[in-house]
Amino acid sequence: MDKLVLKGLTHPGEFELSPGFNTVGRNPTNDFRVPDSTVSSFHCEIIVSENLGAVVRDLNSTNGTFIDGQPIQESSLRPGQVLRVGSADVKLEKQEVAEPIHVAIPELKVEAPPASVTLPDGALACLNHSEVRASLKCVKCQKIFCNECVHILKLSGGKTRVFCPACSGPCELLPGAILGPLPAAAKKQSLLGRLTQTIRIRLK
């Protein structure tokens, strides 16, 4: 149902009619107060229903109630018509109710990490090698791998960092697991050594 709003023409003011009874008059307790000496304390009432719309009923006012200049005791009030109470004119307007905005929130599907095979001794196997015991677990994707699968970075001071081969996230040791020995890095040959080797080759 659209909103029905009374707007003051001769007296500033605006009031949204509620379903049921709405009183109009000079008394401050009215739903729509018109502070004018020609308006009775309780001048008229406006009944709003979904079937009949707005119906105005005069409450034995001193100066009468009018719709479009015609005196009434009880009559329907349609949008666009002017209601006069005493010397005050108000107009009934119809306002469309805005449709509520529906925001669709996509469902976030979180895939569970793939299940690992359990070895005969009860330990979990590496995801890439089903016969090898897993020793590390990725903190990010929760996948588990053996020492051969992960990427190991050796830092200065003897510290090491281990990264997941699937998502490059950091890995941590599983309870009871041991990180195997790191592969020895190939020793780089110095420039002098390479020149010496080149000279020997040419001399031969």
PDB file of C-alpha atoms in Angstrom:
ATOM      1  CA  MET A   1       0.000   0.000   0.000  1.00  0.00           C
ATOM      2  CA  ASP A   2       1.334   3.454  -0.975  1.00  0.00           C
ATOM      3  CA  LYS A   3       1.845   6.194   1.605  1.00  0.00           C
ATOM      4  CA  LEU A   4      -0.861   8.842   2.068  1.00  0.00           C
ATOM      5  CA  VAL A   5       0.604  12.180   3.150  1.00  0.00           C
ATOM      6  CA  LEU A   6      -1.179  15.348   4.290  1.00  0.00           C
ATOM      7  CA  LYS A   7       0.649  18.512   3.227  1.00  0.00           C
ATOM      8  CA  GLY A   8      -0.282  21.924   4.596  1.00  0.00           C
ATOM      9  CA  LEU A   9      -1.169  24.507   1.915  1.00  0.00           C
ATOM     10  CA  THR A  10      -2.026  27.487   4.096  1.00  0.00           C
ATOM     11  CA  HIS A  11      -0.190  26.214   7.184  1.00  0.00           C
ATOM     12  CA  PRO A  12       3.242  24.534   6.754  1.00  0.00           C
ATOM     13  CA  GLY A  13       3.365  20.928   7.860  1.00  0.00           C
ATOM     14  CA  GLU A  14       3.439  17.373   6.612  1.00  0.00           C
ATOM     15  CA  PHE A  15       2.074  14.185   8.118  1.00  0.00           C
ATOM     16  CA  GLU A  16       2.125  10.592   6.883  1.00  0.00           C
ATOM     17  CA  LEU A  17      -1.208   8.914   7.574  1.00  0.00           C
ATOM     18  CA  SER A  18      -1.016   5.609   9.394  1.00  0.00           C
ATOM     19  CA  PRO A  19      -3.422   2.686   8.873  1.00  0.00           C
ATOM     20  CA  GLY A  20      -6.417   3.140  11.192  1.00  0.00           C
ATOM     21  CA  PHE A  21      -7.528   6.407  12.860  1.00  0.00           C
ATOM     22  CA  ASN A  22      -5.644   9.705  12.433  1.00  0.00           C
ATOM     23  CA  THR A  23      -6.962  12.784  14.238  1.00  0.00           C
ATOM     24  CA  VAL A  24      -6.699  16.379  12.971  1.00  0.00           C
ATOM     25  CA  GLY A  25      -7.177  19.439  15.168  1.00  0.00           C
ATOM     26  CA  ARG A  26      -5.685  22.297  17.189  1.00  0.00           C
ATOM     27  CA  ASN A  27      -4.971  20.261  20.308  1.00  0.00           C
ATOM     28  CA  PRO A  28      -1.284  19.148  20.571  1.00  0.00           C
ATOM     29  CA  THR A  29      -2.382  15.545  21.185  1.00  0.00           C
ATOM     30  CA  ASN A  30      -3.730  15.210  17.630  1.00  0.00           C
ATOM     31  CA  ASP A  31      -1.810  13.152  15.111  1.00  0.00           C
ATOM     32  CA  PHE A  32      -1.804  16.108  12.698  1.00  0.00           C
ATOM     33  CA  ARG A  33      -1.933  19.377  14.617  1.00  0.00           C
ATOM     34  CA  VAL A  34      -3.141  22.579  12.914  1.00  0.00           C
ATOM     35  CA  PRO A  35      -2.394  25.540  15.241  1.00  0.00           C
ATOM     36  CA  ASP A  36      -5.155  27.852  14.001  1.00  0.00           C
ATOM     37  CA  SER A  37      -7.952  29.489  16.029  1.00  0.00           C
ATOM     38  CA  THR A  38     -10.549  28.542  13.377  1.00  0.00           C
ATOM     39  CA  VAL A  39      -9.726  24.846  13.833  1.00  0.00           C
ATOM     40  CA  SER A  40     -11.506  22.937  16.619  1.00  0.00           C
ATOM     41  CA  SER A  41      -9.485  21.137  19.278  1.00  0.00           C
ATOM     42  CA  PHE A  42     -10.456  17.822  17.703  1.00  0.00           C
ATOM     43  CA  HIS A  43     -11.739  18.828  14.292  1.00  0.00           C
ATOM     44  CA  CYS A  44     -11.966  15.630  12.253  1.00  0.00           C
ATOM     45  CA  GLU A  45     -10.530  12.179  11.887  1.00  0.00           C
ATOM     46  CA  ILE A  46      -9.170  10.364   8.853  1.00  0.00           C
ATOM     47  CA  ILE A  47      -9.601   6.593   8.734  1.00  0.00           C
ATOM     48  CA  VAL A  48      -7.119   4.788   6.465  1.00  0.00           C
ATOM     49  CA  SER A  49      -7.766   1.233   5.284  1.00  0.00           C
ATOM     50  CA  GLU A  50      -6.409  -0.871   2.459  1.00  0.00           C
ATOM     51  CA  ASN A  51      -9.878  -1.388   0.934  1.00  0.00           C
ATOM     52  CA  LEU A  52     -11.419   2.097   1.271  1.00  0.00           C
ATOM     53  CA  GLY A  53      -8.345   4.291   1.196  1.00  0.00           C
ATOM     54  CA  ALA A  54      -8.832   7.480   3.272  1.00  0.00           C
ATOM     55  CA  VAL A  55     -12.213   8.429   4.742  1.00  0.00           C
ATOM     56  CA  VAL A  56     -12.736  11.786   6.526  1.00  0.00           C
ATOM     57  CA  ARG A  57     -15.263  12.107   9.378  1.00  0.00           C
ATOM     58  CA  ASP A  58     -16.131  15.467  10.943  1.00  0.00           C
ATOM     59  CA  LEU A  59     -16.039  15.470  14.781  1.00  0.00           C
ATOM     60  CA  ASN A  60     -18.778  18.097  15.290  1.00  0.00           C
ATOM     61  CA  SER A  61     -16.295  20.890  14.574  1.00  0.00           C
ATOM     62  CA  THR A  62     -17.310  24.549  15.006  1.00  0.00           C
ATOM     63  CA  ASN A  63     -16.404  25.710  11.493  1.00  0.00           C
ATOM     64  CA  GLY A  64     -16.991  22.479   9.591  1.00  0.00           C
ATOM     65  CA  THR A  65     -14.945  20.170   7.398  1.00  0.00           C
ATOM     66  CA  PHE A  66     -14.772  20.537   3.589  1.00  0.00           C
ATOM     67  CA  ILE A  67     -13.375  18.525   0.680  1.00  0.00           C
ATOM     68  CA  ASP A  68     -12.717  20.563  -2.457  1.00  0.00           C
ATOM     69  CA  GLY A  69     -14.983  23.277  -1.077  1.00  0.00           C
ATOM     70  CA  GLN A  70     -17.911  20.951  -0.307  1.00  0.00           C
ATOM     71  CA  PRO A  71     -19.044  20.496   3.328  1.00  0.00           C
ATOM     72  CA  ILE A  72     -18.997  16.880   4.516  1.00  0.00           C
ATOM     73  CA  GLN A  73     -19.870  14.853   7.563  1.00  0.00           C
ATOM     74  CA  GLU A  74     -18.199  11.703   6.289  1.00  0.00           C
ATOM     75  CA  SER A  75     -16.645  11.248   2.858  1.00  0.00           C
ATOM     76  CA  SER A  76     -13.729   9.600   1.090  1.00  0.00           C
ATOM     77  CA  LEU A  77     -10.647  11.706   0.476  1.00  0.00           C
ATOM     78  CA  ARG A  78      -8.702  10.905  -2.677  1.00  0.00           C
ATOM     79  CA  PRO A  79      -5.116  11.898  -3.513  1.00  0.00           C
ATOM     80  CA  GLY A  80      -5.030  15.389  -5.016  1.00  0.00           C
ATOM     81  CA  GLN A  81      -8.118  16.615  -3.176  1.00  0.00           C
ATOM     82  CA  VAL A  82      -7.935  19.519  -0.728  1.00  0.00           C
ATOM     83  CA  LEU A  83      -9.233  19.074   2.807  1.00  0.00           C
ATOM     84  CA  ARG A  84     -10.268  22.264   4.606  1.00  0.00           C
ATOM     85  CA  VAL A  85     -10.532  22.386   8.388  1.00  0.00           C
ATOM     86  CA  GLY A  86     -11.555  25.837   9.592  1.00  0.00           C
ATOM     87  CA  SER A  87      -9.542  28.202   7.411  1.00  0.00           C
ATOM     88  CA  ALA A  88      -6.635  25.790   6.972  1.00  0.00           C
ATOM     89  CA  ASP A  89      -6.204  23.839   3.749  1.00  0.00           C
ATOM     90  CA  VAL A  90      -4.280  20.566   3.480  1.00  0.00           C
ATOM     91  CA  LYS A  91      -3.803  18.373   0.452  1.00  0.00           C
ATOM     92  CA  LEU A  92      -3.707  14.593   0.328  1.00  0.00           C
ATOM     93  CA  GLU A  93      -0.809  13.185  -1.698  1.00  0.00           C
ATOM     94  CA  LYS A  94       0.046   9.632  -2.623  1.00  0.00           C
ATOM     95  CA  GLN A  95       3.676   8.565  -2.481  1.00  0.00           C
ATOM     96  CA  GLU A  96       5.025   5.330  -3.837  1.00  0.00           C
ATOM     97  CA  VAL A  97       6.862   3.132  -1.402  1.00  0.00           C
ATOM     98  CA  ALA A  98      10.327   2.294  -2.692  1.00  0.00           C
ATOM     99  CA  GLU A  99      10.984  -1.383  -3.175  1.00  0.00           C
ATOM    100  CA  PRO A 100      13.543  -2.748  -0.728  1.00  0.00           C
ATOM    101  CA  ILE A 101      16.974  -3.326  -2.225  1.00  0.00           C
ATOM    102  CA  HIS A 102      17.958  -6.971  -2.193  1.00  0.00           C
ATOM    103  CA  VAL A 103      21.669  -7.627  -2.009  1.00  0.00           C
ATOM    104  CA  ALA A 104      22.689 -11.112  -3.077  1.00  0.00           C
ATOM    105  CA  ILE A 105      25.691 -12.366  -1.148  1.00  0.00           C
ATOM    106  CA  PRO A 106      27.395 -15.225  -3.017  1.00  0.00           C
ATOM    107  CA  GLU A 107      27.941 -18.355  -1.013  1.00  0.00           C
ATOM    108  CA  LEU A 108      31.581 -18.839  -0.149  1.00  0.00           C
ATOM    109  CA  LYS A 109      32.581 -22.419  -0.718  1.00  0.00           C
ATOM    110  CA  VAL A 110      35.683 -23.509   1.130  1.00  0.00           C
ATOM    111  CA  GLU A 111      37.151 -26.678  -0.245  1.00  0.00           C
ATOM    112  CA  ALA A 112      38.403 -29.128   2.326  1.00  0.00           C
ATOM    113  CA  PRO A 113      42.034 -30.172   1.911  1.00  0.00           C
ATOM    114  CA  PRO A 114      42.410 -33.503   0.082  1.00  0.00           C
ATOM    115  CA  ALA A 115      42.433 -36.513   2.350  1.00  0.00           C
ATOM    116  CA  SER A 116      45.752 -38.206   2.939  1.00  0.00           C
ATOM    117  CA  VAL A 117      46.367 -41.952   2.934  1.00  0.00           C
ATOM    118  CA  THR A 118      47.011 -43.553   6.324  1.00  0.00           C
ATOM    119  CA  LEU A 119      50.076 -45.793   6.460  1.00  0.00           C
ATOM    120  CA  PRO A 120      50.072 -49.170   8.293  1.00  0.00           C
ATOM    121  CA  ASP A 121      51.775 -47.569  11.331  1.00  0.00           C
ATOM    122  CA  GLY A 122      48.956 -44.998  11.600  1.00  0.00           C
ATOM    123  CA  ALA A 123      50.960 -42.068  10.222  1.00  0.00           C
ATOM    124  CA  LEU A 124      49.664 -39.928   7.350  1.00  0.00           C
ATOM    125  CA  ALA A 125      51.274 -40.273   3.954  1.00  0.00           C
ATOM    126  CA  CYS A 126      52.550 -37.490   1.702  1.00  0.00           C
ATOM    127  CA  LEU A 127      49.979 -36.291  -0.826  1.00  0.00           C
ATOM    128  CA  ASN A 128      52.454 -36.788  -3.673  1.00  0.00           C
ATOM    129  CA  HIS A 129      54.002 -40.030  -2.410  1.00  0.00           C
ATOM    130  CA  SER A 130      51.389 -42.323  -0.888  1.00  0.00           C
ATOM    131  CA  GLU A 131      54.028 -44.708   0.475  1.00  0.00           C
ATOM    132  CA  VAL A 132      56.131 -42.025   2.228  1.00  0.00           C
ATOM    133  CA  ARG A 133      55.338 -40.626   5.658  1.00  0.00           C
ATOM    134  CA  ALA A 134      54.377 -36.941   5.646  1.00  0.00           C
ATOM    135  CA  SER A 135      56.509 -34.681   7.798  1.00  0.00           C
ATOM    136  CA  LEU A 136      55.263 -31.156   7.021  1.00  0.00           C
ATOM    137  CA  LYS A 137      51.906 -29.405   6.848  1.00  0.00           C
ATOM    138  CA  CYS A 138      51.134 -26.173   5.001  1.00  0.00           C
ATOM    139  CA  VAL A 139      49.734 -23.513   7.312  1.00  0.00           C
ATOM    140  CA  LYS A 140      47.827 -21.920   4.410  1.00  0.00           C
ATOM    141  CA  CYS A 141      46.230 -24.768   2.415  1.00  0.00           C
ATOM    142  CA  GLN A 142      46.565 -27.483   5.115  1.00  0.00           C
ATOM    143  CA  LYS A 143      48.095 -30.009   2.693  1.00  0.00           C
ATOM    144  CA  ILE A 144      50.786 -32.366   3.953  1.00  0.00           C
ATOM    145  CA  PHE A 145      54.003 -33.410   2.248  1.00  0.00           C
ATOM    146  CA  CYS A 146      57.254 -35.242   2.806  1.00  0.00           C
ATOM    147  CA  ASN A 147      60.692 -33.624   2.962  1.00  0.00           C
ATOM    148  CA  GLU A 148      61.313 -34.269  -0.732  1.00  0.00           C
ATOM    149  CA  CYS A 149      58.266 -32.321  -1.909  1.00  0.00           C
ATOM    150  CA  VAL A 150      58.621 -29.021  -0.048  1.00  0.00           C
ATOM    151  CA  HIS A 151      60.813 -26.063  -0.987  1.00  0.00           C
ATOM    152  CA  ILE A 152      63.498 -25.421   1.624  1.00  0.00           C
ATOM    153  CA  LEU A 153      65.215 -22.046   1.869  1.00  0.00           C
ATOM    154  CA  LYS A 154      68.381 -21.777   3.935  1.00  0.00           C
ATOM    155  CA  LEU A 155      68.907 -18.405   5.597  1.00  0.00           C
ATOM    156  CA  SER A 156      71.982 -16.859   7.122  1.00  0.00           C
ATOM    157  CA  GLY A 157      72.733 -18.001  10.662  1.00  0.00           C
ATOM    158  CA  GLY A 158      71.727 -21.591   9.943  1.00  0.00           C
ATOM    159  CA  LYS A 159      67.979 -20.899   9.930  1.00  0.00           C
ATOM    160  CA  THR A 160      65.701 -22.524   7.392  1.00  0.00           C
ATOM    161  CA  ARG A 161      62.258 -21.768   6.015  1.00  0.00           C
ATOM    162  CA  VAL A 162      60.028 -24.349   4.383  1.00  0.00           C
ATOM    163  CA  PHE A 163      57.387 -23.530   1.747  1.00  0.00           C
ATOM    164  CA  CYS A 164      54.453 -25.488   0.342  1.00  0.00           C
ATOM    165  CA  PRO A 165      54.860 -26.788  -3.247  1.00  0.00           C
ATOM    166  CA  ALA A 166      51.135 -26.257  -3.904  1.00  0.00           C
ATOM    167  CA  CYS A 167      50.454 -22.690  -2.707  1.00  0.00           C
ATOM    168  CA  SER A 168      53.913 -21.426  -1.579  1.00  0.00           C
ATOM    169  CA  GLY A 169      52.574 -20.943   1.943  1.00  0.00           C
ATOM    170  CA  PRO A 170      54.779 -21.591   4.993  1.00  0.00           C
ATOM    171  CA  CYS A 171      54.962 -25.150   6.293  1.00  0.00           C
ATOM    172  CA  GLU A 172      55.357 -26.482   9.803  1.00  0.00           C
ATOM    173  CA  LEU A 173      56.547 -29.830  11.085  1.00  0.00           C
ATOM    174  CA  LEU A 174      53.932 -32.412  11.993  1.00  0.00           C
ATOM    175  CA  PRO A 175      54.076 -33.735  15.581  1.00  0.00           C
ATOM    176  CA  GLY A 176      56.966 -36.196  15.897  1.00  0.00           C
ATOM    177  CA  ALA A 177      58.335 -35.437  12.410  1.00  0.00           C
ATOM    178  CA  ILE A 178      61.943 -34.395  11.709  1.00  0.00           C
ATOM    179  CA  LEU A 179      63.117 -32.171   8.854  1.00  0.00           C
ATOM    180  CA  GLY A 180      65.730 -34.148   6.896  1.00  0.00           C
ATOM    181  CA  PRO A 181      69.211 -32.865   6.050  1.00  0.00           C
ATOM    182  CA  LEU A 182      69.361 -30.049   3.538  1.00  0.00           C
ATOM    183  CA  PRO A 183      70.981 -30.735   0.154  1.00  0.00           C
ATOM    184  CA  ALA A 184      74.495 -29.347  -0.021  1.00  0.00           C
ATOM    185  CA  ALA A 185      74.721 -26.272  -2.185  1.00  0.00           C
ATOM    186  CA  ALA A 186      77.140 -26.479  -5.119  1.00  0.00           C
ATOM    187  CA  LYS A 187      80.246 -24.397  -4.480  1.00  0.00           C
ATOM    188  CA  LYS A 188      80.534 -21.523  -6.922  1.00  0.00           C
ATOM    189  CA  GLN A 189      83.817 -21.290  -8.790  1.00  0.00           C
ATOM    190  CA  SER A 190      85.644 -17.968  -8.540  1.00  0.00           C
ATOM    191  CA  LEU A 191      86.402 -15.835 -11.586  1.00  0.00           C
ATOM    192  CA  LEU A 192      90.130 -16.548 -11.224  1.00  0.00           C
ATOM    193  CA  GLY A 193      89.458 -20.249 -11.137  1.00  0.00           C
ATOM    194  CA  ARG A 194      87.372 -20.093 -14.309  1.00  0.00           C
ATOM    195  CA  LEU A 195      90.092 -18.078 -16.100  1.00  0.00           C
ATOM    196  CA  THR A 196      92.782 -20.518 -14.969  1.00  0.00           C
ATOM    197  CA  GLN A 197      90.698 -23.435 -16.252  1.00  0.00           C
ATOM    198  CA  THR A 198      90.164 -21.667 -19.600  1.00  0.00           C
ATOM    199  CA  ILE A 199      93.895 -20.995 -19.992  1.00  0.00           C
ATOM    200  CA  ARG A 200      94.728 -24.651 -19.262  1.00  0.00           C
ATOM    201  CA  ILE A 201      92.252 -25.799 -21.871  1.00  0.00           C
ATOM    202  CA  ARG A 202      93.814 -23.559 -24.518  1.00  0.00           C
ATOM    203  CA  LEU A 203      97.360 -24.669 -23.640  1.00  0.00           C
ATOM    204  CA  LYS A 204      96.411 -28.282 -24.197  1.00  0.00           C
TER     205      LYS A 204
END
